[in-house]
Amino acid sequence: MKVFSYREVKAEEVTEEGAAKIKVRWLIDEKTGAKNFFMRMFEVEPGGYSPLHTHPWEHEIFILEGEGTVVSEEGERKVGPGDVIFIPPNEKHQLKNTGNQKFKFLCLIPSTK
Amino acid sequence: MKVFSYREVKAEEVTEEGAAKIKVRWLIDEKTGAKNFFMRMFEVEPGGYSPLHTHPWEHEIFILEGEGTVVSEEGERKVGPGDVIFIPPNEKHQLKNTGNQKFKFLCLIPSTK
């Protein structure tokens, strides 16, 4: 068993094109011993966003703190703490901080991505 | 894309032997469209606990609220909001609410379990 605070895991700047003011902590990945899926935490500063992009793997997201907007082909939706988002494979998507404080969420992906 | 609050998902009593005062909400599963892994939220009342058990699949856990204790073959650890737990396959484990308020956590499992 491994037990730790998310604060012990380094927050790394997301440098992918189209991203701004967003950091990621890889909380559980292959180094932790995970084989099937990985847990990341994203922290977005006010005005920041993830890239508007698509890829052949899904996202399972849980919003922890702050106010944001999730953008997809179907339009935009405001999201906040306790909201759950499932983004299927190959669907275009983006998450933006549209509030005044940090916007934090967990985003899990399959290891096969 | 699917967006909803965890509150919209029914909290079902965990009836497995060895469990007490614990409910589960299946937030993302095959009905949501997930194929690789599933997201559940557990809510444990003060004094409640999950079964002390083992199974051949892993857990990826994120503590949301309250105070608890995670028990494994390696001993006990106190956990609280922001703590991350990785329980490898086949390791005996149990989560208990050892605080005075609700103890809530996300627990994800592979779909192949």
PDB file of C-alpha atoms in Angstrom:
ATOM      1  CA  MET A   1       0.000   0.000   0.000  1.00  0.00           C
ATOM      2  CA  LYS A   2       1.151   3.542  -0.682  1.00  0.00           C
ATOM      3  CA  VAL A   3      -0.292   6.515   1.236  1.00  0.00           C
ATOM      4  CA  PHE A   4       0.712  10.131   0.657  1.00  0.00           C
ATOM      5  CA  SER A   5      -0.704  13.620   0.334  1.00  0.00           C
ATOM      6  CA  TYR A   6      -1.151  15.076  -3.131  1.00  0.00           C
ATOM      7  CA  ARG A   7       1.010  17.949  -1.844  1.00  0.00           C
ATOM      8  CA  GLU A   8       4.035  15.621  -1.784  1.00  0.00           C
ATOM      9  CA  VAL A   9       3.812  15.145  -5.551  1.00  0.00           C
ATOM     10  CA  LYS A  10       5.474  17.803  -7.709  1.00  0.00           C
ATOM     11  CA  ALA A  11       3.191  20.092  -9.704  1.00  0.00           C
ATOM     12  CA  GLU A  12       4.652  20.330 -13.207  1.00  0.00           C
ATOM     13  CA  GLU A  13       3.776  23.007 -15.737  1.00  0.00           C
ATOM     14  CA  VAL A  14       1.737  21.648 -18.661  1.00  0.00           C
ATOM     15  CA  THR A  15       3.755  22.713 -21.682  1.00  0.00           C
ATOM     16  CA  GLU A  16       1.525  21.252 -24.394  1.00  0.00           C
ATOM     17  CA  GLU A  17       0.623  23.790 -27.084  1.00  0.00           C
ATOM     18  CA  GLY A  18      -2.688  25.464 -26.345  1.00  0.00           C
ATOM     19  CA  ALA A  19      -2.341  25.150 -22.553  1.00  0.00           C
ATOM     20  CA  ALA A  20      -1.974  28.148 -20.226  1.00  0.00           C
ATOM     21  CA  LYS A  21      -1.477  28.562 -16.473  1.00  0.00           C
ATOM     22  CA  ILE A  22      -2.051  24.882 -15.743  1.00  0.00           C
ATOM     23  CA  LYS A  23      -0.032  22.404 -13.720  1.00  0.00           C
ATOM     24  CA  VAL A  24      -0.319  18.657 -13.299  1.00  0.00           C
ATOM     25  CA  ARG A  25       0.605  16.291 -10.467  1.00  0.00           C
ATOM     26  CA  TRP A  26       0.878  12.635 -11.482  1.00  0.00           C
ATOM     27  CA  LEU A  27      -0.524  11.137  -8.275  1.00  0.00           C
ATOM     28  CA  ILE A  28      -0.709   7.475  -9.316  1.00  0.00           C
ATOM     29  CA  ASP A  29       1.095   6.105 -12.363  1.00  0.00           C
ATOM     30  CA  GLU A  30       3.326   3.186 -13.347  1.00  0.00           C
ATOM     31  CA  LYS A  31       5.978   4.329 -10.861  1.00  0.00           C
ATOM     32  CA  THR A  32       3.400   3.902  -8.061  1.00  0.00           C
ATOM     33  CA  GLY A  33       2.701   0.389  -9.336  1.00  0.00           C
ATOM     34  CA  ALA A  34      -0.491   1.081 -11.309  1.00  0.00           C
ATOM     35  CA  LYS A  35      -0.989  -1.064 -14.396  1.00  0.00           C
ATOM     36  CA  ASN A  36      -4.487  -0.223 -15.635  1.00  0.00           C
ATOM     37  CA  PHE A  37      -5.172   3.484 -15.123  1.00  0.00           C
ATOM     38  CA  PHE A  38      -3.477   6.615 -13.772  1.00  0.00           C
ATOM     39  CA  MET A  39      -4.624   9.433 -11.477  1.00  0.00           C
ATOM     40  CA  ARG A  40      -3.538  13.023 -12.076  1.00  0.00           C
ATOM     41  CA  MET A  41      -4.509  16.280 -10.365  1.00  0.00           C
ATOM     42  CA  PHE A  42      -4.695  19.455 -12.427  1.00  0.00           C
ATOM     43  CA  GLU A  43      -4.462  22.938 -10.936  1.00  0.00           C
ATOM     44  CA  VAL A  44      -5.480  25.826 -13.145  1.00  0.00           C
ATOM     45  CA  GLU A  45      -4.897  29.477 -12.264  1.00  0.00           C
ATOM     46  CA  PRO A  46      -7.640  32.037 -12.993  1.00  0.00           C
ATOM     47  CA  GLY A  47      -7.699  32.591 -16.764  1.00  0.00           C
ATOM     48  CA  GLY A  48      -5.851  29.330 -17.429  1.00  0.00           C
ATOM     49  CA  TYR A  49      -6.980  26.358 -19.516  1.00  0.00           C
ATOM     50  CA  SER A  50      -6.086  22.947 -20.870  1.00  0.00           C
ATOM     51  CA  PRO A  51      -5.613  22.555 -24.645  1.00  0.00           C
ATOM     52  CA  LEU A  52      -8.732  22.195 -26.785  1.00  0.00           C
ATOM     53  CA  HIS A  53      -7.821  18.795 -28.172  1.00  0.00           C
ATOM     54  CA  THR A  54      -8.888  15.256 -28.883  1.00  0.00           C
ATOM     55  CA  HIS A  55      -7.272  11.851 -28.381  1.00  0.00           C
ATOM     56  CA  PRO A  56      -8.315   8.211 -28.535  1.00  0.00           C
ATOM     57  CA  TRP A  57      -8.583   7.705 -24.764  1.00  0.00           C
ATOM     58  CA  GLU A  58     -11.245   8.716 -22.271  1.00  0.00           C
ATOM     59  CA  HIS A  59     -11.140  11.038 -19.249  1.00  0.00           C
ATOM     60  CA  GLU A  60     -12.814  10.435 -15.899  1.00  0.00           C
ATOM     61  CA  ILE A  61     -12.860  13.751 -14.057  1.00  0.00           C
ATOM     62  CA  PHE A  62     -13.914  14.853 -10.566  1.00  0.00           C
ATOM     63  CA  ILE A  63     -13.939  18.586  -9.736  1.00  0.00           C
ATOM     64  CA  LEU A  64     -12.362  19.365  -6.356  1.00  0.00           C
ATOM     65  CA  GLU A  65     -12.224  23.159  -6.037  1.00  0.00           C
ATOM     66  CA  GLY A  66     -13.050  26.361  -7.870  1.00  0.00           C
ATOM     67  CA  GLU A  67     -15.234  27.234 -10.810  1.00  0.00           C
ATOM     68  CA  GLY A  68     -14.615  26.167 -14.361  1.00  0.00           C
ATOM     69  CA  THR A  69     -16.100  25.530 -17.750  1.00  0.00           C
ATOM     70  CA  VAL A  70     -15.821  22.349 -19.740  1.00  0.00           C
ATOM     71  CA  VAL A  71     -15.945  22.783 -23.498  1.00  0.00           C
ATOM     72  CA  SER A  72     -16.855  19.987 -25.876  1.00  0.00           C
ATOM     73  CA  GLU A  73     -18.344  19.484 -29.310  1.00  0.00           C
ATOM     74  CA  GLU A  74     -21.738  19.655 -27.619  1.00  0.00           C
ATOM     75  CA  GLY A  75     -21.119  23.131 -26.182  1.00  0.00           C
ATOM     76  CA  GLU A  76     -20.032  24.516 -22.826  1.00  0.00           C
ATOM     77  CA  ARG A  77     -21.010  23.590 -19.276  1.00  0.00           C
ATOM     78  CA  LYS A  78     -20.139  25.298 -16.007  1.00  0.00           C
ATOM     79  CA  VAL A  79     -18.701  22.940 -13.418  1.00  0.00           C
ATOM     80  CA  GLY A  80     -17.809  23.168  -9.745  1.00  0.00           C
ATOM     81  CA  PRO A  81     -16.913  21.039  -6.721  1.00  0.00           C
ATOM     82  CA  GLY A  82     -18.532  17.604  -6.716  1.00  0.00           C
ATOM     83  CA  ASP A  83     -19.163  17.568 -10.460  1.00  0.00           C
ATOM     84  CA  VAL A  84     -18.217  14.479 -12.434  1.00  0.00           C
ATOM     85  CA  ILE A  85     -17.282  14.533 -16.133  1.00  0.00           C
ATOM     86  CA  PHE A  86     -16.907  11.575 -18.470  1.00  0.00           C
ATOM     87  CA  ILE A  87     -15.273  12.458 -21.781  1.00  0.00           C
ATOM     88  CA  PRO A  88     -15.387   9.507 -24.198  1.00  0.00           C
ATOM     89  CA  PRO A  89     -12.474   8.697 -26.505  1.00  0.00           C
ATOM     90  CA  ASN A  90     -12.078  10.947 -29.560  1.00  0.00           C
ATOM     91  CA  GLU A  91     -14.321  13.742 -28.274  1.00  0.00           C
ATOM     92  CA  LYS A  92     -12.857  17.235 -28.457  1.00  0.00           C
ATOM     93  CA  HIS A  93     -12.620  18.860 -25.016  1.00  0.00           C
ATOM     94  CA  GLN A  94     -11.082  21.629 -22.925  1.00  0.00           C
ATOM     95  CA  LEU A  95     -11.271  22.722 -19.276  1.00  0.00           C
ATOM     96  CA  LYS A  96     -10.970  26.395 -18.348  1.00  0.00           C
ATOM     97  CA  ASN A  97     -10.781  28.235 -15.058  1.00  0.00           C
ATOM     98  CA  THR A  98     -13.586  30.779 -15.317  1.00  0.00           C
ATOM     99  CA  GLY A  99     -13.531  31.744 -11.645  1.00  0.00           C
ATOM    100  CA  ASN A 100     -11.353  33.904  -9.404  1.00  0.00           C
ATOM    101  CA  GLN A 101      -9.612  31.175  -7.431  1.00  0.00           C
ATOM    102  CA  LYS A 102      -7.634  28.052  -8.260  1.00  0.00           C
ATOM    103  CA  PHE A 103      -9.603  25.423 -10.216  1.00  0.00           C
ATOM    104  CA  LYS A 104      -8.584  21.901  -9.219  1.00  0.00           C
ATOM    105  CA  PHE A 105      -9.710  18.571 -10.542  1.00  0.00           C
ATOM    106  CA  LEU A 106      -8.736  14.933 -10.717  1.00  0.00           C
ATOM    107  CA  CYS A 107      -8.464  13.500 -14.229  1.00  0.00           C
ATOM    108  CA  LEU A 108      -7.884   9.778 -14.715  1.00  0.00           C
ATOM    109  CA  ILE A 109      -6.791   8.072 -17.908  1.00  0.00           C
ATOM    110  CA  PRO A 110      -6.224   4.483 -18.984  1.00  0.00           C
ATOM    111  CA  SER A 111      -2.631   3.258 -18.986  1.00  0.00           C
ATOM    112  CA  THR A 112      -3.053   2.131 -22.591  1.00  0.00           C
ATOM    113  CA  LYS A 113      -3.234   5.698 -23.904  1.00  0.00           C
TER     114      LYS A 113
ATOM    115  CA  MET B   1     -19.560  14.042 -22.796  1.00  0.00           C
ATOM    116  CA  LYS B   2     -21.485  13.484 -19.592  1.00  0.00           C
ATOM    117  CA  VAL B   3     -21.533  16.082 -16.798  1.00  0.00           C
ATOM    118  CA  PHE B   4     -23.399  15.673 -13.520  1.00  0.00           C
ATOM    119  CA  SER B   5     -23.055  16.207  -9.799  1.00  0.00           C
ATOM    120  CA  TYR B   6     -22.197  13.238  -7.607  1.00  0.00           C
ATOM    121  CA  ARG B   7     -25.382  14.152  -5.694  1.00  0.00           C
ATOM    122  CA  GLU B   8     -27.474  13.017  -8.679  1.00  0.00           C
ATOM    123  CA  VAL B   9     -26.178   9.471  -8.310  1.00  0.00           C
ATOM    124  CA  LYS B  10     -27.969   7.254  -5.790  1.00  0.00           C
ATOM    125  CA  ALA B  11     -26.036   6.321  -2.633  1.00  0.00           C
ATOM    126  CA  GLU B  12     -26.563   2.599  -2.073  1.00  0.00           C
ATOM    127  CA  GLU B  13     -25.907   0.787   1.187  1.00  0.00           C
ATOM    128  CA  VAL B  14     -22.894  -1.536   0.984  1.00  0.00           C
ATOM    129  CA  THR B  15     -24.311  -4.866   2.110  1.00  0.00           C
ATOM    130  CA  GLU B  16     -21.140  -6.943   1.828  1.00  0.00           C
ATOM    131  CA  GLU B  17     -20.393  -8.924   4.985  1.00  0.00           C
ATOM    132  CA  GLY B  18     -18.025  -7.032   7.277  1.00  0.00           C
ATOM    133  CA  ALA B  19     -19.213  -3.593   6.126  1.00  0.00           C
ATOM    134  CA  ALA B  20     -21.038  -1.131   8.396  1.00  0.00           C
ATOM    135  CA  LYS B  21     -22.563   2.322   7.920  1.00  0.00           C
ATOM    136  CA  ILE B  22     -21.115   2.743   4.430  1.00  0.00           C
ATOM    137  CA  LYS B  23     -22.747   3.765   1.155  1.00  0.00           C
ATOM    138  CA  VAL B  24     -21.467   3.791  -2.395  1.00  0.00           C
ATOM    139  CA  ARG B  25     -22.334   5.910  -5.432  1.00  0.00           C
ATOM    140  CA  TRP B  26     -21.223   4.428  -8.749  1.00  0.00           C
ATOM    141  CA  LEU B  27     -20.300   7.703 -10.465  1.00  0.00           C
ATOM    142  CA  ILE B  28     -18.771   6.341 -13.677  1.00  0.00           C
ATOM    143  CA  ASP B  29     -19.257   2.749 -14.827  1.00  0.00           C
ATOM    144  CA  GLU B  30     -20.182   0.804 -17.941  1.00  0.00           C
ATOM    145  CA  LYS B  31     -23.600   2.501 -18.046  1.00  0.00           C
ATOM    146  CA  THR B  32     -21.791   5.863 -18.345  1.00  0.00           C
ATOM    147  CA  GLY B  33     -19.778   4.451 -21.242  1.00  0.00           C
ATOM    148  CA  ALA B  34     -16.566   3.616 -19.389  1.00  0.00           C
ATOM    149  CA  LYS B  35     -14.677   0.584 -20.664  1.00  0.00           C
ATOM    150  CA  ASN B  36     -11.390   0.552 -18.738  1.00  0.00           C
ATOM    151  CA  PHE B  37     -12.002   1.698 -15.157  1.00  0.00           C
ATOM    152  CA  PHE B  38     -14.839   2.844 -12.900  1.00  0.00           C
ATOM    153  CA  MET B  39     -15.202   5.701 -10.400  1.00  0.00           C
ATOM    154  CA  ARG B  40     -17.132   5.226  -7.147  1.00  0.00           C
ATOM    155  CA  MET B  41     -17.636   7.538  -4.169  1.00  0.00           C
ATOM    156  CA  PHE B  42     -17.900   6.021  -0.706  1.00  0.00           C
ATOM    157  CA  GLU B  43     -19.541   7.780   2.227  1.00  0.00           C
ATOM    158  CA  VAL B  44     -18.896   6.338   5.673  1.00  0.00           C
ATOM    159  CA  GLU B  45     -20.760   7.434   8.806  1.00  0.00           C
ATOM    160  CA  PRO B  46     -18.819   7.868  12.080  1.00  0.00           C
ATOM    161  CA  GLY B  47     -17.964   4.390  13.361  1.00  0.00           C
ATOM    162  CA  GLY B  48     -18.538   2.822   9.939  1.00  0.00           C
ATOM    163  CA  TYR B  49     -16.081   0.831   7.831  1.00  0.00           C
ATOM    164  CA  SER B  50     -15.535  -1.138   4.645  1.00  0.00           C
ATOM    165  CA  PRO B  51     -14.892  -4.899   4.912  1.00  0.00           C
ATOM    166  CA  LEU B  52     -11.374  -6.019   5.779  1.00  0.00           C
ATOM    167  CA  HIS B  53     -10.864  -8.021   2.605  1.00  0.00           C
ATOM    168  CA  THR B  54      -8.630  -8.798  -0.329  1.00  0.00           C
ATOM    169  CA  HIS B  55      -9.224  -9.228  -4.067  1.00  0.00           C
ATOM    170  CA  PRO B  56      -7.136  -9.499  -7.208  1.00  0.00           C
ATOM    171  CA  TRP B  57      -7.679  -5.910  -8.373  1.00  0.00           C
ATOM    172  CA  GLU B  58      -6.164  -2.630  -7.242  1.00  0.00           C
ATOM    173  CA  HIS B  59      -7.732   0.486  -5.681  1.00  0.00           C
ATOM    174  CA  GLU B  60      -6.855   4.077  -6.501  1.00  0.00           C
ATOM    175  CA  ILE B  61      -8.274   6.242  -3.706  1.00  0.00           C
ATOM    176  CA  PHE B  62      -8.520   9.994  -3.097  1.00  0.00           C
ATOM    177  CA  ILE B  63      -9.810  11.229   0.278  1.00  0.00           C
ATOM    178  CA  LEU B  64     -12.346  14.048  -0.064  1.00  0.00           C
ATOM    179  CA  GLU B  65     -13.704  14.769   3.422  1.00  0.00           C
ATOM    180  CA  GLY B  66     -13.442  13.669   7.025  1.00  0.00           C
ATOM    181  CA  GLU B  67     -10.938  11.632   9.000  1.00  0.00           C
ATOM    182  CA  GLY B  68     -10.295   7.964   8.551  1.00  0.00           C
ATOM    183  CA  THR B  69      -7.880   5.127   8.993  1.00  0.00           C
ATOM    184  CA  VAL B  70      -6.685   2.774   6.296  1.00  0.00           C
ATOM    185  CA  VAL B  71      -5.747  -0.684   7.507  1.00  0.00           C
ATOM    186  CA  SER B  72      -3.480  -3.012   5.547  1.00  0.00           C
ATOM    187  CA  GLU B  73      -1.086  -5.874   6.147  1.00  0.00           C
ATOM    188  CA  GLU B  74       1.557  -3.227   6.819  1.00  0.00           C
ATOM    189  CA  GLY B  75      -0.402  -1.631   9.666  1.00  0.00           C
ATOM    190  CA  GLU B  76      -2.694   1.380  10.049  1.00  0.00           C
ATOM    191  CA  ARG B  77      -2.391   4.924   8.710  1.00  0.00           C
ATOM    192  CA  LYS B  78      -4.543   7.959   9.434  1.00  0.00           C
ATOM    193  CA  VAL B  79      -5.817   9.692   6.331  1.00  0.00           C
ATOM    194  CA  GLY B  80      -7.627  12.935   5.585  1.00  0.00           C
ATOM    195  CA  PRO B  81      -8.584  15.273   2.745  1.00  0.00           C
ATOM    196  CA  GLY B  82      -6.060  15.343  -0.088  1.00  0.00           C
ATOM    197  CA  ASP B  83      -4.522  11.991   0.764  1.00  0.00           C
ATOM    198  CA  VAL B  84      -3.968   9.465  -1.991  1.00  0.00           C
ATOM    199  CA  ILE B  85      -3.915   5.692  -1.446  1.00  0.00           C
ATOM    200  CA  PHE B  86      -2.775   3.013  -3.873  1.00  0.00           C
ATOM    201  CA  ILE B  87      -3.716  -0.513  -2.781  1.00  0.00           C
ATOM    202  CA  PRO B  88      -2.100  -3.121  -5.065  1.00  0.00           C
ATOM    203  CA  PRO B  89      -3.955  -6.283  -6.116  1.00  0.00           C
ATOM    204  CA  ASN B  90      -4.232  -9.005  -3.459  1.00  0.00           C
ATOM    205  CA  GLU B  91      -3.333  -6.782  -0.516  1.00  0.00           C
ATOM    206  CA  LYS B  92      -5.688  -6.980   2.466  1.00  0.00           C
ATOM    207  CA  HIS B  93      -7.256  -3.581   3.254  1.00  0.00           C
ATOM    208  CA  GLN B  94     -10.026  -1.741   5.070  1.00  0.00           C
ATOM    209  CA  LEU B  95     -11.096   1.903   5.424  1.00  0.00           C
ATOM    210  CA  LYS B  96     -12.712   3.125   8.633  1.00  0.00           C
ATOM    211  CA  ASN B  97     -14.263   6.399   9.668  1.00  0.00           C
ATOM    212  CA  THR B  98     -12.373   7.306  12.833  1.00  0.00           C
ATOM    213  CA  GLY B  99     -13.661  10.888  12.994  1.00  0.00           C
ATOM    214  CA  ASN B 100     -16.860  12.605  14.044  1.00  0.00           C
ATOM    215  CA  GLN B 101     -18.148  13.626  10.636  1.00  0.00           C
ATOM    216  CA  LYS B 102     -18.825  11.882   7.351  1.00  0.00           C
ATOM    217  CA  PHE B 103     -15.737  10.304   5.743  1.00  0.00           C
ATOM    218  CA  LYS B 104     -15.876  10.523   1.954  1.00  0.00           C
ATOM    219  CA  PHE B 105     -13.495   9.204  -0.646  1.00  0.00           C
ATOM    220  CA  LEU B 106     -13.258   8.310  -4.307  1.00  0.00           C
ATOM    221  CA  CYS B 107     -12.195   4.727  -5.030  1.00  0.00           C
ATOM    222  CA  LEU B 108     -11.491   3.639  -8.605  1.00  0.00           C
ATOM    223  CA  ILE B 109     -11.183   0.089  -9.846  1.00  0.00           C
ATOM    224  CA  PRO B 110     -10.359  -1.523 -13.182  1.00  0.00           C
ATOM    225  CA  SER B 111     -13.315  -2.747 -15.240  1.00  0.00           C
ATOM    226  CA  THR B 112     -11.676  -6.173 -15.475  1.00  0.00           C
ATOM    227  CA  LYS B 113     -12.221  -6.910 -11.780  1.00  0.00           C
TER     228      LYS B 113
END
